[in-house]
Amino acid sequence: MIKDLPPNVVKDIAIAVALESESVESKIWYVYLINLQNQPLENVLITSKGYGEKDGEQVKTSTLRHAFPVVDANSFKLVEPIDEQTFGLNNEYWLSYYIGREIFDKKFIFLPESIVDDNFIKLPIINKPGVMIR
């Protein structure tokens, strides 16, 4: 149960949506987990889903689950590709991981239309343009 988890604060961890490549026909986007800490993350679990309203109807995407045994210090992991058509939805990433014997957990939500050129930064460690939530 969530209420049974200790109130450990997630710091120096980010979820980012990066523009991988761009052509006249399309853009290719990927979601990354970025570990900005000086220690590795262990037993990392991420669930992702999209939800919201599109054309006046409620829409939900499938829930995807991803697991990584270790995410090294000051590194990143590719989580999944993301389709531009979902940028009008809430894109939620729920992250859980261990550092030693302590569990950490945080929900990251990219709000509708937040993944736009105006919000781009140069993503740390990945060195690509994109949008990041810490």
mmCIF file of C-alpha atoms in Angstrom:
data_model
loop_
_atom_site.group_PDB
_atom_site.id
_atom_site.type_symbol
_atom_site.label_atom_id
_atom_site.label_comp_id
_atom_site.label_asym_id
_atom_site.label_seq_id
_atom_site.Cartn_x
_atom_site.Cartn_y
_atom_site.Cartn_z
ATOM 1 C CA MET A 1 0.000 0.000 0.000
ATOM 2 C CA ILE A 2 1.172 3.521 -0.762
ATOM 3 C CA LYS A 3 0.466 4.653 2.814
ATOM 4 C CA ASP A 4 2.972 2.044 4.041
ATOM 5 C CA LEU A 5 5.853 3.496 2.006
ATOM 6 C CA PRO A 6 8.312 5.757 3.818
ATOM 7 C CA PRO A 7 8.136 9.438 2.775
ATOM 8 C CA ASN A 8 11.463 9.377 0.924
ATOM 9 C CA VAL A 9 11.911 12.423 -1.312
ATOM 10 C CA VAL A 10 12.921 11.888 -4.928
ATOM 11 C CA LYS A 11 15.745 14.286 -5.865
ATOM 12 C CA ASP A 12 17.917 14.635 -8.946
ATOM 13 C CA ILE A 13 15.833 12.217 -11.015
ATOM 14 C CA ALA A 14 14.058 13.305 -14.194
ATOM 15 C CA ILE A 15 11.786 11.971 -16.897
ATOM 16 C CA ALA A 16 12.401 13.588 -20.275
ATOM 17 C CA VAL A 17 10.851 13.518 -23.724
ATOM 18 C CA ALA A 18 13.575 14.021 -26.324
ATOM 19 C CA LEU A 19 13.415 14.737 -30.021
ATOM 20 C CA GLU A 20 15.563 12.012 -31.572
ATOM 21 C CA SER A 21 15.320 12.905 -35.239
ATOM 22 C CA GLU A 22 13.292 15.043 -37.552
ATOM 23 C CA SER A 23 12.442 14.777 -41.210
ATOM 24 C CA VAL A 24 9.949 16.450 -43.522
ATOM 25 C CA GLU A 25 7.461 13.621 -42.927
ATOM 26 C CA SER A 26 7.789 13.053 -39.180
ATOM 27 C CA LYS A 27 9.563 13.523 -35.879
ATOM 28 C CA ILE A 28 10.778 10.647 -33.711
ATOM 29 C CA TRP A 29 10.458 11.053 -29.941
ATOM 30 C CA TYR A 30 11.709 8.965 -27.017
ATOM 31 C CA VAL A 31 11.105 9.047 -23.266
ATOM 32 C CA TYR A 32 14.149 8.775 -20.995
ATOM 33 C CA LEU A 33 14.804 8.298 -17.303
ATOM 34 C CA ILE A 34 17.724 10.498 -16.231
ATOM 35 C CA ASN A 35 19.624 9.756 -13.018
ATOM 36 C CA LEU A 36 21.440 12.949 -11.981
ATOM 37 C CA GLN A 37 22.494 11.443 -8.649
ATOM 38 C CA ASN A 38 25.977 10.229 -7.759
ATOM 39 C CA GLN A 39 24.621 6.789 -6.850
ATOM 40 C CA PRO A 40 22.903 4.066 -8.864
ATOM 41 C CA LEU A 41 19.191 3.311 -8.782
ATOM 42 C CA GLU A 42 18.211 -0.336 -8.330
ATOM 43 C CA ASN A 43 15.093 -2.340 -9.177
ATOM 44 C CA VAL A 44 13.629 0.529 -11.197
ATOM 45 C CA LEU A 45 9.986 0.194 -12.256
ATOM 46 C CA ILE A 46 8.153 2.670 -14.493
ATOM 47 C CA THR A 47 4.526 2.553 -15.566
ATOM 48 C CA SER A 48 3.342 4.858 -18.322
ATOM 49 C CA LYS A 49 -0.085 5.812 -19.587
ATOM 50 C CA GLY A 50 -1.868 8.602 -21.380
ATOM 51 C CA TYR A 51 -5.305 9.967 -20.569
ATOM 52 C CA GLY A 52 -7.479 12.997 -21.232
ATOM 53 C CA GLU A 53 -9.949 14.388 -23.696
ATOM 54 C CA LYS A 54 -9.622 14.368 -27.461
ATOM 55 C CA ASP A 55 -12.325 15.570 -29.864
ATOM 56 C CA GLY A 56 -14.802 15.797 -26.973
ATOM 57 C CA GLU A 57 -14.328 12.183 -25.850
ATOM 58 C CA GLN A 58 -12.394 10.703 -22.931
ATOM 59 C CA VAL A 59 -9.335 8.807 -24.159
ATOM 60 C CA LYS A 60 -7.010 6.362 -22.366
ATOM 61 C CA THR A 61 -3.939 4.655 -23.741
ATOM 62 C CA SER A 62 -2.653 1.274 -22.689
ATOM 63 C CA THR A 63 -0.613 1.120 -19.499
ATOM 64 C CA LEU A 64 2.952 0.042 -20.221
ATOM 65 C CA ARG A 65 5.413 -1.271 -17.659
ATOM 66 C CA HIS A 66 9.187 -1.069 -17.803
ATOM 67 C CA ALA A 67 11.829 -2.522 -15.478
ATOM 68 C CA PHE A 68 15.558 -1.884 -15.188
ATOM 69 C CA PRO A 69 17.749 -3.795 -12.722
ATOM 70 C CA VAL A 70 20.158 -0.820 -12.388
ATOM 71 C CA VAL A 71 20.415 2.744 -13.656
ATOM 72 C CA ASP A 72 23.987 3.872 -13.090
ATOM 73 C CA ALA A 73 24.889 7.167 -11.415
ATOM 74 C CA ASN A 74 24.851 10.178 -13.752
ATOM 75 C CA SER A 75 23.369 8.195 -16.624
ATOM 76 C CA PHE A 76 20.105 7.631 -18.464
ATOM 77 C CA LYS A 77 17.913 4.806 -19.741
ATOM 78 C CA LEU A 78 15.653 4.779 -22.762
ATOM 79 C CA VAL A 79 12.147 4.055 -21.458
ATOM 80 C CA GLU A 80 9.971 4.004 -24.590
ATOM 81 C CA PRO A 81 9.149 5.712 -27.866
ATOM 82 C CA ILE A 82 6.258 8.163 -27.674
ATOM 83 C CA ASP A 83 3.859 9.131 -30.464
ATOM 84 C CA GLU A 84 3.265 12.820 -31.165
ATOM 85 C CA GLN A 85 -0.473 12.130 -31.268
ATOM 86 C CA THR A 86 -0.442 11.620 -27.479
ATOM 87 C CA PHE A 87 1.011 15.097 -26.783
ATOM 88 C CA GLY A 88 -2.561 16.436 -26.414
ATOM 89 C CA LEU A 89 -3.122 14.056 -23.489
ATOM 90 C CA ASN A 90 -1.725 13.846 -19.978
ATOM 91 C CA ASN A 91 1.290 11.520 -20.244
ATOM 92 C CA GLU A 92 1.949 9.983 -16.826
ATOM 93 C CA TYR A 93 5.092 8.149 -15.730
ATOM 94 C CA TRP A 94 5.091 6.563 -12.284
ATOM 95 C CA LEU A 95 8.611 5.746 -11.108
ATOM 96 C CA SER A 96 9.658 3.477 -8.224
ATOM 97 C CA TYR A 97 13.224 2.493 -7.343
ATOM 98 C CA TYR A 98 15.552 1.521 -4.520
ATOM 99 C CA ILE A 99 18.714 3.095 -3.204
ATOM 100 C CA GLY A 100 20.129 0.540 -0.832
ATOM 101 C CA ARG A 101 17.205 -0.736 1.225
ATOM 102 C CA GLU A 102 15.087 2.430 0.853
ATOM 103 C CA ILE A 103 12.286 2.695 -1.693
ATOM 104 C CA PHE A 104 11.484 5.895 -3.575
ATOM 105 C CA ASP A 105 8.464 6.678 -5.678
ATOM 106 C CA LYS A 106 7.245 9.656 -7.739
ATOM 107 C CA LYS A 107 4.682 10.440 -10.408
ATOM 108 C CA PHE A 108 5.726 12.641 -13.360
ATOM 109 C CA ILE A 109 2.957 14.072 -15.590
ATOM 110 C CA PHE A 110 3.497 15.874 -18.889
ATOM 111 C CA LEU A 111 0.376 18.011 -19.238
ATOM 112 C CA PRO A 112 -1.420 18.362 -22.581
ATOM 113 C CA GLU A 113 0.512 20.433 -25.103
ATOM 114 C CA SER A 114 3.521 20.840 -22.753
ATOM 115 C CA ILE A 115 5.827 18.986 -25.157
ATOM 116 C CA VAL A 116 6.357 21.909 -27.536
ATOM 117 C CA ASP A 117 9.376 23.724 -28.980
ATOM 118 C CA ASP A 118 8.894 26.680 -26.591
ATOM 119 C CA ASN A 119 9.585 24.374 -23.618
ATOM 120 C CA PHE A 120 12.676 22.703 -25.085
ATOM 121 C CA ILE A 121 15.949 22.676 -23.192
ATOM 122 C CA LYS A 122 19.208 20.835 -23.809
ATOM 123 C CA LEU A 123 18.662 17.722 -21.712
ATOM 124 C CA PRO A 124 21.465 16.988 -19.229
ATOM 125 C CA ILE A 125 23.566 13.853 -19.832
ATOM 126 C CA ILE A 126 21.571 12.988 -22.996
ATOM 127 C CA ASN A 127 22.551 16.251 -24.764
ATOM 128 C CA LYS A 128 19.463 16.319 -26.978
ATOM 129 C CA PRO A 129 16.633 18.859 -27.225
ATOM 130 C CA GLY A 130 13.534 18.019 -25.244
ATOM 131 C CA VAL A 131 11.253 18.656 -22.280
ATOM 132 C CA MET A 132 12.150 17.466 -18.794
ATOM 133 C CA ILE A 133 10.342 17.103 -15.472
ATOM 134 C CA ARG A 134 12.392 16.819 -12.280
#
